Amino acid sequence: MDKSTIWRDQIEAHCRTFSGDCGLVILDPRSGVLLAHNPHLSFSAASLIKLPMMVHYGLLVQRGELDPHYRLPLQDEDMVPGSGVLQDLMPGCMLTANDLVTLMIILSDNTATNMVIDLLGMPPVNATIEMLDLPETRLRRKMYDWEAQDRGLENTTSAQDTADLLLAMWQGEQLEPDMRQRLLAIMRRQHYQNKLPFLTADKEQWAHKTGELDDADHDAGFLLLDDDTAVIIALLTRDGRDQQERVQLANKVGKLVYEHFVRK
């Protein structure tokens, strides 16, 4: 057996035995796709939809169309439950655009996310998604907008789209190197480390974004090997026996990728 492919065979086996739906893409920006399992399967994006929002924000800032220090007031009507800390603060506090994007990523703050959607606008974010050629990805509603969800409006993405978004971010065709580093610095401060990085020795090598719903668990980002080298992983899961099975699949994938690229 070719030892160089054992890690991929093991990951494929874990994906096949997972009792729910799994979409996975592992990508080396230098050489291309290393592994793809149901890459175009569409999922509810959960908090992965915050990644294209972050990229759109970065594009606006580097074009000079948005000041990252622009301040917005937190208002009662902005507050929604779920992840994050803003729902626990006093209305009236002022937050910069950069504060909101940072909270949206590192704590998956849903209130911050909705404020960012109001700031950026859904059509412009979707225009960037189309420009990046991500056909299975759309921002269609705010977080906790049950009325929109009841009308069939759902934020969607796929493993391939998420990996392609991260690849575009890494290669810098749209984002300049300085902006890429600024966005990576935000992603490296991710607080939720229970999925891809959980069984790896150095969690600081990960720059990623998690997402979850009652029936879904996702994680996607970069395993940073050095300043110029990374591996991209996009793993989306739904259903299965329970959340523990979904999270354990992410743990296994992260460990196998880490051990192959970092400990080989």
mmCIF file of C-alpha atoms in Angstrom:
data_model
loop_
_atom_site.group_PDB
_atom_site.id
_atom_site.type_symbol
_atom_site.label_atom_id
_atom_site.label_comp_id
_atom_site.label_asym_id
_atom_site.label_seq_id
_atom_site.Cartn_x
_atom_site.Cartn_y
_atom_site.Cartn_z
ATOM 1 C CA MET A 1 0.000 0.000 0.000
ATOM 2 C CA ASP A 2 1.262 3.478 -0.877
ATOM 3 C CA LYS A 3 1.900 5.149 2.483
ATOM 4 C CA SER A 4 1.386 8.561 0.926
ATOM 5 C CA THR A 5 -2.297 7.788 0.370
ATOM 6 C CA ILE A 6 -3.113 5.968 3.611
ATOM 7 C CA TRP A 7 -4.370 9.142 5.277
ATOM 8 C CA ARG A 8 -6.749 9.799 2.397
ATOM 9 C CA ASP A 9 -8.026 6.222 2.422
ATOM 10 C CA GLN A 10 -8.671 6.498 6.151
ATOM 11 C CA ILE A 11 -10.579 9.768 5.757
ATOM 12 C CA GLU A 12 -12.647 8.305 2.897
ATOM 13 C CA ALA A 13 -13.494 5.320 5.096
ATOM 14 C CA HIS A 14 -14.648 7.600 7.924
ATOM 15 C CA CYS A 15 -16.824 9.591 5.498
ATOM 16 C CA ARG A 16 -18.378 6.438 4.036
ATOM 17 C CA THR A 17 -19.223 4.995 7.456
ATOM 18 C CA PHE A 18 -20.683 8.243 8.765
ATOM 19 C CA SER A 19 -24.413 7.620 9.121
ATOM 20 C CA GLY A 20 -25.528 11.041 7.856
ATOM 21 C CA ASP A 21 -24.568 13.258 4.910
ATOM 22 C CA CYS A 22 -20.987 14.430 4.600
ATOM 23 C CA GLY A 23 -19.377 16.860 2.148
ATOM 24 C CA LEU A 24 -15.602 17.206 2.286
ATOM 25 C CA VAL A 25 -12.910 18.877 0.210
ATOM 26 C CA ILE A 26 -9.223 18.877 1.129
ATOM 27 C CA LEU A 27 -7.180 21.123 -1.105
ATOM 28 C CA ASP A 28 -3.506 22.024 -1.461
ATOM 29 C CA PRO A 29 -3.374 25.512 -3.046
ATOM 30 C CA ARG A 30 -0.158 24.525 -4.835
ATOM 31 C CA SER A 31 -1.267 21.224 -6.361
ATOM 32 C CA GLY A 32 -5.065 21.190 -6.294
ATOM 33 C CA VAL A 33 -7.719 18.929 -4.784
ATOM 34 C CA LEU A 34 -6.347 16.096 -2.670
ATOM 35 C CA LEU A 35 -9.677 14.575 -1.631
ATOM 36 C CA ALA A 36 -13.304 15.269 -2.484
ATOM 37 C CA HIS A 37 -16.306 13.456 -1.005
ATOM 38 C CA ASN A 38 -19.740 14.720 -2.108
ATOM 39 C CA PRO A 39 -18.123 18.093 -2.878
ATOM 40 C CA HIS A 40 -21.211 19.686 -4.491
ATOM 41 C CA LEU A 41 -23.791 18.415 -2.004
ATOM 42 C CA SER A 42 -25.789 21.446 -0.815
ATOM 43 C CA PHE A 43 -26.114 22.094 2.912
ATOM 44 C CA SER A 44 -27.684 24.705 5.128
ATOM 45 C CA ALA A 45 -24.641 26.895 5.569
ATOM 46 C CA ALA A 46 -25.154 27.674 9.256
ATOM 47 C CA SER A 47 -22.313 29.985 10.306
ATOM 48 C CA LEU A 48 -20.136 29.146 7.299
ATOM 49 C CA ILE A 49 -22.141 31.822 5.471
ATOM 50 C CA LYS A 50 -20.145 34.292 7.566
ATOM 51 C CA LEU A 51 -16.991 33.495 5.543
ATOM 52 C CA PRO A 52 -18.141 35.092 2.247
ATOM 53 C CA MET A 53 -19.477 38.007 4.293
ATOM 54 C CA MET A 54 -15.994 38.457 5.789
ATOM 55 C CA VAL A 55 -14.368 38.301 2.349
ATOM 56 C CA HIS A 56 -16.817 40.890 0.983
ATOM 57 C CA TYR A 57 -15.994 43.128 3.954
ATOM 58 C CA GLY A 58 -12.267 42.751 3.197
ATOM 59 C CA LEU A 59 -12.798 43.730 -0.438
ATOM 60 C CA LEU A 60 -14.727 46.861 0.562
ATOM 61 C CA VAL A 61 -12.036 47.909 3.033
ATOM 62 C CA GLN A 62 -9.158 47.444 0.603
ATOM 63 C CA ARG A 63 -11.044 49.444 -2.056
ATOM 64 C CA GLY A 64 -11.545 52.282 0.415
ATOM 65 C CA GLU A 65 -15.323 51.866 0.248
ATOM 66 C CA LEU A 66 -15.690 51.026 3.955
ATOM 67 C CA ASP A 67 -13.757 52.361 6.939
ATOM 68 C CA PRO A 68 -13.061 49.453 9.332
ATOM 69 C CA HIS A 69 -13.237 52.010 12.174
ATOM 70 C CA TYR A 70 -16.761 53.111 11.201
ATOM 71 C CA ARG A 71 -18.873 52.856 14.364
ATOM 72 C CA LEU A 72 -22.390 51.500 14.686
ATOM 73 C CA PRO A 73 -24.623 51.578 17.781
ATOM 74 C CA LEU A 74 -25.908 48.333 19.261
ATOM 75 C CA GLN A 75 -29.704 48.561 19.427
ATOM 76 C CA ASP A 76 -32.371 46.453 21.117
ATOM 77 C CA GLU A 77 -33.799 45.344 17.789
ATOM 78 C CA ASP A 78 -30.399 44.022 16.694
ATOM 79 C CA MET A 79 -30.174 41.452 19.459
ATOM 80 C CA VAL A 80 -30.799 37.796 18.694
ATOM 81 C CA PRO A 81 -30.028 34.655 20.722
ATOM 82 C CA GLY A 82 -27.528 31.903 20.076
ATOM 83 C CA SER A 83 -23.771 32.317 19.870
ATOM 84 C CA GLY A 84 -22.007 35.486 20.901
ATOM 85 C CA VAL A 85 -21.776 38.147 23.584
ATOM 86 C CA LEU A 86 -23.496 41.228 22.151
ATOM 87 C CA GLN A 87 -26.915 40.011 23.269
ATOM 88 C CA ASP A 88 -25.663 40.447 26.852
ATOM 89 C CA LEU A 89 -24.424 44.036 26.460
ATOM 90 C CA MET A 90 -26.256 47.278 27.081
ATOM 91 C CA PRO A 91 -27.891 48.858 24.023
ATOM 92 C CA GLY A 92 -26.193 52.006 22.864
ATOM 93 C CA CYS A 93 -22.596 50.809 22.963
ATOM 94 C CA MET A 94 -20.652 51.642 19.825
ATOM 95 C CA LEU A 95 -18.854 48.984 17.802
ATOM 96 C CA THR A 96 -16.597 49.362 14.799
ATOM 97 C CA ALA A 97 -17.196 47.458 11.585
ATOM 98 C CA ASN A 98 -13.993 45.524 12.316
ATOM 99 C CA ASP A 99 -15.251 44.688 15.838
ATOM 100 C CA LEU A 100 -18.451 43.256 14.380
ATOM 101 C CA VAL A 101 -16.685 41.151 11.729
ATOM 102 C CA THR A 102 -14.237 39.864 14.348
ATOM 103 C CA LEU A 103 -17.040 38.851 16.719
ATOM 104 C CA MET A 104 -18.942 37.305 13.800
ATOM 105 C CA ILE A 105 -15.989 34.996 13.111
ATOM 106 C CA ILE A 106 -14.266 34.225 16.413
ATOM 107 C CA LEU A 107 -17.419 33.868 18.538
ATOM 108 C CA SER A 108 -19.908 33.348 15.694
ATOM 109 C CA ASP A 109 -21.869 36.202 17.272
ATOM 110 C CA ASN A 110 -25.301 36.206 15.636
ATOM 111 C CA THR A 111 -26.161 39.759 16.686
ATOM 112 C CA ALA A 112 -22.886 40.989 15.188
ATOM 113 C CA THR A 113 -23.639 38.962 12.055
ATOM 114 C CA ASN A 114 -27.029 40.610 11.555
ATOM 115 C CA MET A 115 -25.484 44.025 12.056
ATOM 116 C CA VAL A 116 -22.869 43.164 9.430
ATOM 117 C CA ILE A 117 -25.621 42.054 7.024
ATOM 118 C CA ASP A 118 -27.362 45.408 7.541
ATOM 119 C CA LEU A 119 -24.074 47.228 6.973
ATOM 120 C CA LEU A 120 -22.997 45.314 3.858
ATOM 121 C CA GLY A 121 -26.376 44.446 2.336
ATOM 122 C CA MET A 122 -27.400 41.020 1.077
ATOM 123 C CA PRO A 123 -27.312 41.809 -2.674
ATOM 124 C CA PRO A 124 -23.702 43.098 -2.584
ATOM 125 C CA VAL A 125 -22.559 40.050 -0.588
ATOM 126 C CA ASN A 126 -24.280 37.766 -3.097
ATOM 127 C CA ALA A 127 -22.685 39.723 -5.949
ATOM 128 C CA THR A 128 -19.261 38.907 -4.470
ATOM 129 C CA ILE A 129 -20.321 35.268 -4.098
ATOM 130 C CA GLU A 130 -21.268 35.230 -7.803
ATOM 131 C CA MET A 131 -18.043 36.999 -8.771
ATOM 132 C CA LEU A 132 -16.102 34.246 -6.986
ATOM 133 C CA ASP A 133 -18.148 31.625 -8.880
ATOM 134 C CA LEU A 134 -19.665 29.860 -5.880
ATOM 135 C CA PRO A 135 -22.887 28.456 -7.397
ATOM 136 C CA GLU A 136 -24.126 26.578 -4.328
ATOM 137 C CA THR A 137 -23.623 29.478 -1.909
ATOM 138 C CA ARG A 138 -26.245 32.135 -1.187
ATOM 139 C CA LEU A 139 -27.025 34.524 1.649
ATOM 140 C CA ARG A 140 -30.817 34.619 1.847
ATOM 141 C CA ARG A 141 -31.717 35.541 5.399
ATOM 142 C CA LYS A 142 -30.432 36.913 8.683
ATOM 143 C CA MET A 143 -29.638 34.757 11.689
ATOM 144 C CA TYR A 144 -32.742 33.708 13.627
ATOM 145 C CA ASP A 145 -35.104 35.071 10.983
ATOM 146 C CA TRP A 146 -37.704 32.335 11.363
ATOM 147 C CA GLU A 147 -40.225 34.147 9.171
ATOM 148 C CA ALA A 148 -37.806 34.090 6.242
ATOM 149 C CA GLN A 149 -36.973 30.456 6.962
ATOM 150 C CA ASP A 150 -40.683 29.583 6.947
ATOM 151 C CA ARG A 151 -40.850 31.150 3.461
ATOM 152 C CA GLY A 152 -38.165 28.700 2.327
ATOM 153 C CA LEU A 153 -35.279 31.173 2.450
ATOM 154 C CA GLU A 154 -32.135 29.414 3.640
ATOM 155 C CA ASN A 155 -28.443 30.236 3.557
ATOM 156 C CA THR A 156 -26.683 27.476 1.624
ATOM 157 C CA THR A 157 -23.235 26.319 0.614
ATOM 158 C CA SER A 158 -21.242 23.203 -0.254
ATOM 159 C CA ALA A 159 -17.823 21.815 0.618
ATOM 160 C CA GLN A 160 -16.536 22.699 -2.854
ATOM 161 C CA ASP A 161 -17.804 26.279 -2.693
ATOM 162 C CA THR A 162 -16.348 26.770 0.774
ATOM 163 C CA ALA A 163 -12.982 25.370 -0.294
ATOM 164 C CA ASP A 164 -13.017 27.528 -3.443
ATOM 165 C CA LEU A 165 -13.784 30.619 -1.359
ATOM 166 C CA LEU A 166 -10.844 29.863 0.925
ATOM 167 C CA LEU A 167 -8.628 29.193 -2.086
ATOM 168 C CA ALA A 168 -9.553 32.572 -3.595
ATOM 169 C CA MET A 169 -8.757 34.183 -0.262
ATOM 170 C CA TRP A 170 -5.386 32.408 -0.050
ATOM 171 C CA GLN A 171 -4.245 33.017 -3.628
ATOM 172 C CA GLY A 172 -4.979 36.717 -3.436
ATOM 173 C CA GLU A 173 -6.504 37.216 -6.883
ATOM 174 C CA GLN A 174 -9.096 39.481 -5.286
ATOM 175 C CA LEU A 175 -7.745 40.102 -1.803
ATOM 176 C CA GLU A 176 -4.400 41.844 -1.514
ATOM 177 C CA PRO A 177 -1.735 40.107 0.645
ATOM 178 C CA ASP A 178 -2.127 42.578 3.514
ATOM 179 C CA MET A 179 -5.892 42.089 3.637
ATOM 180 C CA ARG A 180 -5.506 38.317 3.443
ATOM 181 C CA GLN A 181 -3.239 38.455 6.483
ATOM 182 C CA ARG A 182 -5.699 40.652 8.354
ATOM 183 C CA LEU A 183 -8.564 38.228 7.708
ATOM 184 C CA LEU A 184 -6.398 35.212 8.521
ATOM 185 C CA ALA A 185 -5.462 36.869 11.820
ATOM 186 C CA ILE A 186 -9.159 37.059 12.679
ATOM 187 C CA MET A 187 -9.747 33.413 11.733
ATOM 188 C CA ARG A 188 -6.756 32.307 13.825
ATOM 189 C CA ARG A 189 -8.482 33.732 16.917
ATOM 190 C CA GLN A 190 -11.375 31.276 16.569
ATOM 191 C CA HIS A 191 -12.673 30.314 20.032
ATOM 192 C CA TYR A 192 -14.460 27.107 19.022
ATOM 193 C CA GLN A 193 -11.791 24.417 18.694
ATOM 194 C CA ASN A 194 -13.912 21.299 19.255
ATOM 195 C CA LYS A 195 -14.011 20.112 15.630
ATOM 196 C CA LEU A 196 -11.109 19.994 13.130
ATOM 197 C CA PRO A 197 -8.368 21.173 15.549
ATOM 198 C CA PHE A 198 -9.537 19.240 18.611
ATOM 199 C CA LEU A 199 -7.140 16.256 18.432
ATOM 200 C CA THR A 200 -4.174 18.190 17.017
ATOM 201 C CA ALA A 201 -1.145 19.239 19.034
ATOM 202 C CA ASP A 202 -0.936 22.879 17.930
ATOM 203 C CA LYS A 203 -4.325 24.526 17.578
ATOM 204 C CA GLU A 204 -2.630 27.837 16.723
ATOM 205 C CA GLN A 205 -1.847 26.403 13.280
ATOM 206 C CA TRP A 206 -5.555 26.513 12.414
ATOM 207 C CA ALA A 207 -7.398 29.510 10.957
ATOM 208 C CA HIS A 208 -10.991 28.379 10.584
ATOM 209 C CA LYS A 209 -14.723 28.920 11.066
ATOM 210 C CA THR A 210 -17.194 26.500 12.565
ATOM 211 C CA GLY A 211 -20.933 26.304 12.064
ATOM 212 C CA GLU A 212 -23.724 24.302 13.594
ATOM 213 C CA LEU A 213 -27.460 23.805 13.645
ATOM 214 C CA ASP A 214 -29.583 21.304 15.535
ATOM 215 C CA ASP A 215 -28.925 18.740 12.792
ATOM 216 C CA ALA A 216 -25.655 19.955 11.256
ATOM 217 C CA ASP A 217 -22.013 20.570 12.173
ATOM 218 C CA HIS A 218 -19.454 22.219 9.874
ATOM 219 C CA ASP A 219 -15.856 23.368 10.081
ATOM 220 C CA ALA A 220 -13.718 24.925 7.360
ATOM 221 C CA GLY A 221 -10.450 26.785 7.120
ATOM 222 C CA PHE A 222 -6.698 26.582 6.789
ATOM 223 C CA LEU A 223 -4.115 24.348 8.415
ATOM 224 C CA LEU A 224 -1.176 26.761 8.267
ATOM 225 C CA LEU A 225 2.140 25.015 7.627
ATOM 226 C CA ASP A 226 4.239 28.190 7.298
ATOM 227 C CA ASP A 227 3.784 31.781 6.147
ATOM 228 C CA ASP A 228 3.321 30.746 2.520
ATOM 229 C CA THR A 229 1.917 27.214 2.756
ATOM 230 C CA ALA A 230 -1.430 25.908 3.933
ATOM 231 C CA VAL A 231 -3.889 23.081 3.452
ATOM 232 C CA ILE A 232 -7.559 23.968 2.982
ATOM 233 C CA ILE A 233 -10.215 21.761 4.576
ATOM 234 C CA ALA A 234 -13.986 22.209 4.222
ATOM 235 C CA LEU A 235 -16.117 19.647 6.072
ATOM 236 C CA LEU A 236 -19.914 19.863 6.209
ATOM 237 C CA THR A 237 -22.110 17.275 7.937
ATOM 238 C CA ARG A 238 -25.781 16.813 8.730
ATOM 239 C CA ASP A 239 -28.056 14.263 10.368
ATOM 240 C CA GLY A 240 -26.317 11.084 11.471
ATOM 241 C CA ARG A 241 -26.946 9.496 14.853
ATOM 242 C CA ASP A 242 -26.294 12.665 16.855
ATOM 243 C CA GLN A 243 -24.049 15.674 17.216
ATOM 244 C CA GLN A 244 -21.349 13.583 18.848
ATOM 245 C CA GLU A 245 -20.977 11.477 15.701
ATOM 246 C CA ARG A 246 -20.745 14.611 13.538
ATOM 247 C CA VAL A 247 -18.144 16.258 15.776
ATOM 248 C CA GLN A 248 -16.104 13.064 16.055
ATOM 249 C CA LEU A 249 -15.910 12.848 12.270
ATOM 250 C CA ALA A 250 -14.454 16.370 12.218
ATOM 251 C CA ASN A 251 -12.003 15.379 14.969
ATOM 252 C CA LYS A 252 -10.801 12.378 12.953
ATOM 253 C CA VAL A 253 -10.444 14.345 9.711
ATOM 254 C CA GLY A 254 -8.514 17.137 11.404
ATOM 255 C CA LYS A 255 -6.180 14.698 13.159
ATOM 256 C CA LEU A 256 -5.401 12.728 9.997
ATOM 257 C CA VAL A 257 -4.732 15.855 7.918
ATOM 258 C CA TYR A 258 -2.585 17.359 10.686
ATOM 259 C CA GLU A 259 -0.542 14.208 11.211
ATOM 260 C CA HIS A 260 0.091 13.789 7.489
ATOM 261 C CA PHE A 261 1.184 17.364 6.790
ATOM 262 C CA VAL A 262 2.739 18.403 10.085
ATOM 263 C CA ARG A 263 4.151 15.193 11.504
ATOM 264 C CA LYS A 264 5.166 13.396 8.322
#
